[in-house]
Coordinates of C-alpha atoms and ligand atoms in Angstrom, one line a residue:
X1 CA -47.9 -1.4 101.4
X2 CA -50.3 1.4 101.9
X3 CA -51.1 3.9 99.5
X4 CA -52.8 6.4 101.8
X5 CA -50.4 9.1 102.3
X6 CA -52.5 10.3 105.6
X7 CA -51.7 6.8 106.6
X8 CA -48.0 6.6 105.4
X9 CA -46.6 9.9 107.5
X10 CA -48.8 8.4 110.6
X11 CA -47.4 5.3 110.9
X12 CA -43.9 6.2 109.8
X13 CA -43.9 9.2 112.2
X14 CA -45.4 6.6 115.1
X15 CA -42.3 4.4 115.1
X16 CA -40.7 7.0 115.7
X17 CA -38.3 6.3 118.2
X18 CA -38.0 9.3 120.0
X19 CA -42.1 8.6 120.3
X20 CA -40.7 4.7 122.0
X21 CA -43.4 3.8 124.7
X22 CA -42.0 1.3 127.1
X23 CA -39.7 2.3 129.5
X24 CA -36.9 -1.3 130.5
X25 CA -35.8 0.5 134.1
X26 CA -35.4 -0.1 138.0
X27 CA -38.4 1.7 139.5
X28 CA -39.2 3.6 136.1
X29 CA -43.2 4.4 135.7
X30 CA -44.2 1.7 132.7
X31 CA -46.3 3.7 130.3
X32 CA -49.2 1.5 131.6
X33 CA -49.3 0.2 135.0
X34 CA -51.0 -3.4 133.7
X35 CA -52.1 -6.0 135.8
X36 CA -52.4 -4.1 139.4
X37 CA -56.5 -3.2 139.8
X38 CA -56.5 -5.6 143.3
X39 CA -53.6 -3.9 145.0
X40 CA -54.7 -0.6 144.6
X41 CA -58.5 -1.5 145.0
X42 CA -57.0 -3.7 148.1
X43 CA -54.9 -0.5 149.2
X44 CA -58.1 2.7 148.5
X45 CA -60.0 0.1 151.3
X46 CA -57.8 0.6 153.8
X47 CA -56.8 4.5 153.5
X48 CA -60.6 4.3 153.6
X49 CA -60.8 2.0 156.5
X50 CA -58.0 3.6 158.7
X51 CA -59.8 7.4 158.1
X52 CA -62.9 6.0 159.4
X53 CA -60.7 4.4 162.7
X54 CA -61.1 0.9 161.4
X55 CA -58.5 -1.3 162.7
X56 CA -55.8 -2.2 159.0
X57 CA -53.3 -4.0 159.0
X58 CA -50.5 -2.3 157.7
X59 CA -49.9 -3.5 153.7
X60 CA -46.2 -5.5 151.8
X61 CA -46.0 -6.6 148.9
X62 CA -43.1 -8.7 148.0
X63 CA -41.5 -10.4 144.6
X64 CA -38.8 -10.5 142.5
X65 CA -36.3 -7.7 141.3
X66 CA -38.0 -6.6 138.0
X67 CA -42.0 -7.4 139.1
X68 CA -43.2 -4.1 140.0
X69 CA -42.7 -3.5 143.5
X70 CA -41.4 0.0 143.1
X71 CA -43.5 0.9 140.6
X72 CA -46.4 0.0 143.0
X73 CA -45.1 0.8 145.9
X74 CA -45.5 4.9 144.1
X75 CA -48.4 4.3 142.8
X76 CA -49.6 3.8 146.3
X77 CA -48.7 7.0 147.3
X78 CA -50.3 8.8 144.6
X79 CA -53.0 7.5 146.0
X80 CA -52.2 8.5 149.3
X81 CA -51.5 11.7 148.3
X82 CA -54.7 12.1 145.8
X83 CA -56.6 11.6 149.5
X84 CA -54.8 14.1 151.3
X85 CA -52.7 11.3 153.4
X86 CA -49.4 13.1 154.3
X87 CA -46.5 10.2 153.0
X88 CA -43.2 9.6 152.7
X89 CA -40.9 7.5 151.5
X90 CA -37.6 5.4 152.5
X91 CA -35.2 2.8 149.9
X92 CA -33.6 0.6 153.3
X93 CA -30.1 0.2 152.9
X94 CA -27.7 -3.0 154.1
X95 CA -26.2 -1.4 157.4
X96 CA -28.0 2.6 157.4
X97 CA -29.6 2.9 160.2
X98 CA -33.3 4.3 159.6
X99 CA -33.3 7.1 161.3
X100 CA -32.0 9.3 159.5
X101 CA -34.0 8.6 156.8
X102 CA -37.8 8.5 158.7
X103 CA -37.4 11.6 160.2
X104 CA -36.4 13.1 156.5
X105 CA -40.1 10.8 155.5
X106 CA -42.0 12.2 158.4
X107 CA -40.9 15.5 158.4
X108 CA -42.5 16.0 154.4
X109 CA -45.4 14.6 155.4
X110 CA -46.5 16.6 158.2
X111 CA -45.2 19.4 155.4
X112 CA -47.7 18.6 153.6
X113 CA -50.0 18.5 156.5
X114 CA -49.2 20.9 158.7
X115 CA -50.4 24.0 156.8
X116 CA -54.3 22.2 156.7
X117 CA -53.5 21.9 160.9
X118 CA -55.6 24.7 162.5
X119 CA -52.8 24.6 166.1
X120 CA -49.5 25.9 164.2
X121 CA -48.2 25.3 167.3
X122 CA -48.6 21.5 168.0
X123 CA -47.2 20.9 164.6
X124 CA -44.5 22.6 165.0
X125 CA -44.4 20.6 168.8
X126 CA -44.3 17.7 167.0
X127 CA -41.4 18.9 163.7
X128 CA -39.2 19.5 167.3
X129 CA -40.0 15.8 168.0
X130 CA -39.2 14.8 164.6
X131 CA -36.1 16.6 164.9
X132 CA -35.3 14.8 167.8
X133 CA -35.4 11.5 167.3
X134 CA -33.0 12.3 163.9
X135 CA -30.5 14.1 165.6
X136 CA -30.7 11.4 168.4
X137 CA -29.2 9.6 165.7
X138 CA -25.8 11.0 165.4
X139 CA -23.3 8.0 166.4
X140 CA -21.4 8.3 168.7
X141 CA -17.9 8.1 168.9
X142 CA -16.7 4.4 170.5
X143 CA -16.2 5.8 174.0
X144 CA -20.0 6.5 173.8
X145 CA -18.8 10.1 173.7
X146 CA -21.3 12.4 170.4
X147 CA -20.0 12.7 167.5
X148 CA -18.0 16.5 167.2
X149 CA -20.8 19.6 166.3
X150 CA -18.7 19.7 162.5
X151 CA -19.6 15.9 161.8
X152 CA -23.7 16.7 162.9
X153 CA -26.0 16.2 160.5
X154 CA -28.7 18.4 160.1
X155 CA -32.2 17.5 159.6
X156 CA -33.1 21.0 158.0
X157 CA -36.3 21.5 160.1
X158 CA -36.6 25.2 161.8
X159 CA -37.9 24.3 164.5
X160 CA -35.7 23.7 168.5
X161 CA -34.9 20.1 168.9
X162 CA -38.0 18.8 171.2
X163 CA -36.2 17.0 174.3
X164 CA -37.5 14.1 177.0
X165 CA -39.7 12.1 173.2
X166 CA -38.3 10.3 170.4
X167 CA -34.9 10.5 171.9
X168 CA -34.1 8.2 174.5
X169 CA -31.8 6.6 172.2
X170 CA -33.6 3.5 172.0
X171 CA -35.4 3.3 168.6
X172 CA -38.1 1.5 169.8
X173 CA -39.1 3.6 172.8
X174 CA -38.3 6.2 169.6
X175 CA -40.1 5.4 167.0
X176 CA -43.5 4.6 168.5
X177 CA -43.8 7.6 169.7
X178 CA -42.4 9.8 166.4
X179 CA -45.1 8.0 164.9
X180 CA -47.9 7.8 167.6
X181 CA -46.7 12.5 167.6
X182 CA -46.8 12.3 163.4
X183 CA -50.1 10.3 163.6
X184 CA -51.9 12.5 166.6
X185 CA -51.4 15.7 164.0
X186 CA -53.0 13.7 160.7
X187 CA -55.5 12.7 162.6
X188 CA -56.6 15.9 163.4
X189 CA -57.7 17.1 160.4
X190 CA -59.6 13.8 159.8
X191 CA -56.8 12.5 157.1
X192 CA -54.0 9.8 157.3
X193 CA -50.2 9.3 157.6
X194 CA -48.4 6.9 155.3
X195 CA -45.5 5.9 155.8
X196 CA -43.5 3.1 152.4
X197 CA -40.6 2.0 152.7
X198 CA -38.9 -0.4 150.1
X199 CA -36.6 -2.8 149.9
X200 CA -37.6 -3.2 153.1
X201 CA -35.5 -7.1 153.8
X202 CA -32.2 -4.3 154.0
X203 CA -34.1 -2.6 157.5
X204 CA -31.1 -2.9 160.0
X205 CA -32.7 -5.5 162.8
X206 CA -32.9 -3.5 165.5
X207 CA -34.7 -1.2 163.7
X208 CA -36.8 -3.9 162.0
X209 CA -38.3 -5.2 165.4
X210 CA -38.8 -1.2 165.8
X211 CA -40.6 -0.5 163.6
X212 CA -43.3 -3.6 164.2
X213 CA -43.2 -2.4 167.7
X214 CA -44.1 0.9 166.7
X215 CA -47.4 -0.5 164.3
X216 CA -48.7 -2.9 167.1
X217 CA -48.8 -0.1 168.8
X218 CA -50.5 2.4 166.8
X219 CA -52.5 0.0 164.7
X220 CA -54.2 -0.3 169.0
X221 CA -54.2 3.6 169.6
X222 CA -56.5 3.3 165.8
X223 CA -53.7 5.8 164.7
X224 CA -54.5 7.0 161.7
X225 CA -50.5 5.8 160.2
X226 CA -49.7 2.9 157.7
X227 CA -46.8 1.7 156.4
X228 CA -46.8 0.2 153.7
X229 CA -43.8 -1.1 153.0
X230 CA -42.0 -3.6 149.8
X231 CA -39.4 -6.4 149.6
X232 CA -37.9 -9.7 148.0
X233 CA -40.3 -13.0 149.5
X234 CA -38.1 -13.2 152.3
X235 CA -38.9 -10.7 153.8
X236 CA -41.9 -12.8 156.2
X237 CA -39.5 -14.7 157.5
X238 CA -37.5 -11.5 158.3
X239 CA -39.9 -10.3 159.8
X240 CA -41.5 -12.6 161.4
X241 CA -38.6 -13.6 162.5
X242 CA -37.5 -10.0 164.8
X243 CA -42.0 -10.4 166.2
X244 CA -43.4 -13.3 165.9
X245 CA -46.4 -11.0 166.2
X246 CA -45.7 -9.8 162.7
X247 CA -47.4 -12.2 160.7
X248 CA -50.8 -10.3 162.5
X249 CA -49.5 -7.1 161.7
X250 CA -49.3 -7.1 157.9
X251 CA -51.3 -8.0 155.0
X252 CA -47.7 -9.3 152.4
X253 CA -49.5 -9.1 148.5
X254 CA -47.3 -11.3 146.3
X255 CA -46.6 -9.3 143.5
X256 CA -45.5 -11.7 140.9
X257 CA -45.6 -12.3 137.2
X258 CA -48.3 -10.8 134.9
X259 CA -50.5 -12.6 133.6
X260 CA -51.3 -13.0 129.8
X261 CA -54.1 -10.2 129.2
X262 CA -52.3 -8.2 131.8
X263 CA -48.1 -8.2 129.8
X264 CA -50.8 -7.8 126.0
X265 CA -52.5 -4.8 127.8
X266 CA -48.9 -3.1 129.3
X267 CA -47.5 -3.3 125.2
X268 CA -51.1 -2.8 123.4
X269 CA -52.5 0.9 125.9
X270 CA -49.7 2.4 125.7
X271 CA -48.6 1.1 121.2
X272 CA -52.0 2.7 120.7
X273 CA -52.3 6.4 122.6
X274 CA -49.2 6.2 119.1
X275 CA -51.6 4.9 116.9
X276 CA -49.8 1.7 116.9
X277 CA -50.8 -2.2 117.2
X278 CA -49.3 -5.7 117.1
X279 CA -49.9 -9.0 115.0
X280 CA -51.2 -11.8 117.0
X281 CA -48.4 -13.8 116.8
X282 CA -45.6 -11.3 117.6
X283 CA -47.8 -10.5 121.1
X284 CA -47.1 -14.7 121.5
X285 CA -43.8 -14.2 120.9
X286 CA -43.6 -11.1 123.1
X287 CA -45.1 -13.6 125.9
X288 CA -42.9 -16.4 125.3
X289 CA -39.8 -13.8 126.0
X290 CA -40.3 -12.0 128.6
X291 CA -42.1 -14.9 130.2
X292 CA -45.5 -11.3 132.0
X293 CA -42.1 -9.9 134.2
X294 CA -43.3 -6.6 133.9
X295 CA -38.6 -5.9 133.3
X296 CA -38.9 -8.7 130.6
X297 CA -42.3 -7.3 129.1
X298 CA -40.8 -3.4 129.0
X299 CA -37.3 -4.5 127.4
X300 CA -38.5 -6.6 124.6
X301 CA -41.7 -3.9 124.5
X302 CA -38.9 -1.9 124.3
X303 CA -36.3 -3.0 121.3
X304 CA -39.4 -4.3 119.1
X305 CA -40.3 -0.6 118.6
X306 CA -37.1 0.4 117.2
X307 CA -36.2 -2.5 115.1
X308 CA -39.7 -2.3 114.0
X309 CA -40.5 -0.2 110.6
X310 CA -43.8 0.4 110.7
X311 CA -47.0 -1.1 112.5
X312 CA -49.1 -3.7 113.4
X313 CA -45.6 -5.8 115.5
X314 CA -45.3 -8.3 113.9
X315 CA -43.4 -11.6 114.7
X316 CA -40.9 -11.5 112.5
X317 CA -39.9 -8.3 114.0
X318 CA -39.9 -9.5 117.5
X319 CA -37.7 -12.2 116.3
X320 CA -35.0 -9.5 114.7
X321 CA -35.4 -7.3 118.4
X322 CA -35.2 -10.3 120.7
X323 CA -31.4 -11.5 120.7
X324 CA -30.2 -7.6 121.0
X325 CA -32.6 -7.1 123.5
X326 CA -31.9 -10.2 125.7
X327 CA -27.5 -8.8 124.9
X328 CA -29.4 -4.9 126.8
X329 CA -30.3 -7.7 129.7
X330 CA -27.4 -9.9 129.8
X331 CA -25.3 -6.3 130.5
X332 CA -28.0 -4.5 131.7
X333 CA -29.7 -6.1 134.4
X334 CA -28.5 -9.4 135.1
X335 CA -24.3 -8.9 134.0
X336 CA -24.7 -5.3 136.4
X337 CA -25.8 -7.7 139.1
X338 CA -23.0 -10.5 138.2
X339 CA -20.6 -8.0 137.7
X340 CA -21.5 -7.1 142.7
X341 CA -20.8 -11.2 142.9
X342 CA -16.4 -11.9 143.9
X343 CA -15.6 -15.4 142.7
X344 CA -16.1 -17.3 145.2
X345 CA -20.5 -15.8 145.1
X346 CA -20.3 -16.6 141.3
X347 CA -19.2 -20.1 141.6
X348 CA -21.7 -20.7 144.5
X349 CA -24.7 -19.2 142.0
X350 CA -23.1 -21.7 138.5
X351 CA -23.6 -23.9 141.1
X352 CA -27.2 -23.1 142.2
X353 CA -28.4 -22.3 138.3
X354 CA -27.0 -25.8 137.3
X355 CA -28.5 -27.2 140.1
X356 CA -31.9 -25.2 139.6
X357 CA -32.6 -25.6 135.4
X358 CA -33.0 -22.8 133.4
X359 CA -36.4 -22.4 135.6
X360 CA -35.0 -21.0 138.4
X361 CA -36.1 -24.3 141.1
X362 CA -35.2 -23.2 144.7
X363 CA -32.1 -26.0 145.6
X364 CA -31.2 -27.1 149.0
X365 CA -27.6 -25.0 150.2
X366 CA -26.7 -28.9 151.1
X367 CA -26.6 -29.8 147.4
X368 CA -25.0 -26.7 146.1
X369 CA -22.3 -27.9 149.2
X370 CA -21.6 -31.7 147.8
X371 CA -21.3 -30.6 144.4
X372 CA -19.2 -27.3 144.3
X373 CA -17.3 -30.5 146.7
X374 CA -17.0 -28.6 150.1
X375 CA -18.2 -29.0 153.9
X376 CA -21.9 -26.2 154.3
X377 CA -20.7 -25.1 156.9
X378 CA -17.5 -23.3 154.5
X379 CA -19.9 -22.2 152.5
X380 CA -22.4 -20.3 154.3
X381 CA -20.2 -16.3 154.0
X382 CA -20.0 -16.7 149.4
X383 CA -24.0 -17.7 150.6
X384 CA -24.4 -14.8 153.5
X385 CA -23.0 -12.2 151.3
X386 CA -25.1 -13.0 148.3
X387 CA -27.7 -12.6 149.9
X388 CA -27.0 -9.6 151.9
X389 CA -26.4 -7.9 147.3
X390 CA -29.5 -9.3 147.5
X391 CA -28.7 -11.8 144.8
X392 CA -30.3 -14.7 146.7
X393 CA -33.0 -15.4 149.2
X394 CA -34.0 -17.9 151.1
X395 CA -37.6 -18.3 151.7
X396 CA -37.5 -21.8 153.8
X397 CA -34.7 -22.8 156.1
X398 CA -32.1 -24.8 153.6
X399 CA -33.3 -23.5 150.7
X400 CA -32.2 -21.2 148.0
X401 CA -33.2 -19.1 145.4
X402 CA -31.9 -16.1 143.3
X403 CA -34.0 -12.6 143.6
X404 CA -33.8 -11.8 140.0
X405 CA -36.1 -14.2 137.6
X406 CA -33.5 -15.8 134.4
X407 CA -30.7 -15.7 136.3
X408 CA -30.8 -19.2 136.6
X409 CA -30.4 -19.1 132.7
X410 CA -28.5 -16.2 131.8
X411 CA -25.1 -18.4 134.1
X412 CA -26.0 -21.2 132.1
X413 CA -26.0 -19.7 129.4
X414 CA -22.9 -17.4 130.0
X415 CA -20.3 -19.8 131.9
X416 CA -17.7 -18.4 133.7
Ligands
LIG1 N1 -47.8 -3.2 135.9 C1 -47.0 -3.2 135.2 N2 -47.2 -3.2 134.1 C2 -45.8 -2.7 133.3 N3 -44.8 -2.0 133.5 C3 -43.9 -2.9 134.3 C4 -45.1 -3.1 135.4 N4 -44.9 -3.2 137.0 C5 -43.4 -2.1 136.8 N5 -43.1 -2.8 135.5 C6 -42.0 -2.1 134.7 O1 -40.8 -3.5 135.4 C7 -40.0 -2.9 135.8 C8 -39.2 -2.8 136.9 O2 -39.8 -2.1 138.0 P1 -40.1 -1.5 139.3 O3 -40.9 -1.7 140.1 O4 -38.2 -1.4 138.9 O5 -39.5 -3.5 139.8 P2 -39.5 -4.0 141.4 O6 -39.0 -3.1 142.6 O7 -40.0 -5.0 141.9 O8 -37.5 -4.2 140.8 C9 -39.8 -0.9 135.4 O9 -39.1 -1.0 133.7 C10 -41.3 -0.7 135.8 O10 -41.5 -0.2 133.8
LIG2 MG1 -37.9 -2.3 143.2

């Protein structure tokens, strides 16, 4: 026990749960973005090259759930904004057309750039094209007739919609025209536009091929516009199934677990700012538990902080916190996803977990069928629906794996 009253007061204050710096949660900005310097500087090079009219591929971040793709995407967006780029971000959803979200994102990017443009009329013209693009997306009735006026969504753009530009109804043609015109505004003022697409694996097939075609066209024109995507590990397969040239179009960055140093830094740096330290044994135990997965680093770090009585945080604190953190993850991180599955899908996932073991290795779909005593074709609906729900993915034909780290382990510990 310290007898120094100043230190005593500091210690008590520091372990205050109100000051707990850790931030488990989807898209939650971490108190320290650890281990992503490589990706951040790669993106700086991309921005710099595009600003100089050099050819550059679009970036796509891929990885499991909870590795920090959304957070990194947001950070890349901040980097673009701080260079004066226009930016917009969308989160793709299954069964949703990209028209509205893309038009809102470009509207936002143009609002950032527009005031710096010398010719407001030409900016207004491009906004008219954005509006035309958005309005063309109105769902037609089954007869092909346009929907009633009252069902129409208004993009909130104060200029009249353009005609004959980005309004053909063909997504590929329209997107190329829209993005070229928007990029033109950026080019006029020596800037660029970055369009961020999260959960990109959920973009509909027609829209995926339109995005690929647009990126292809824009890079040939040397237009200062890039798409930066993020998605699950099978996103490269989704893109190349759509356009064979997509491998040359996108630069894939695999976002993975944090190395030991980075995982330690993610814990130590925020605590240090609150005057709290970790014993080496505590860091060892935390790395064991979190396995370098950023979401888990935050989750275990947060509970450990609340459990610890004082600084330095010890291995005993972690031992006390771990079951609590695990129980919280079982409900919030794993359970919330498990709950989305139907009984047939749950059965499928339990079979995957048995076969893949606690390490969550990819398994053969044929083996899942054998272990359930079923014909492979009869399991396709369950598998396809699990893929659509984003719980599993197929990186290679005939294989299947969990998108959520440690999900196999969770299922083995929670038999139905
Ligand atoms: N580089 C990092 N260092 C520390 N924590 C991180 C890092 N990246 C993400 N996190 C944390 O991990 C969690 C998941 O991040 P998120 O971006 O939502 O992952 P994903 O989009 O890949 O599912 C969040 O709580 C976030 O604060
Ligand atoms: Mg995410």
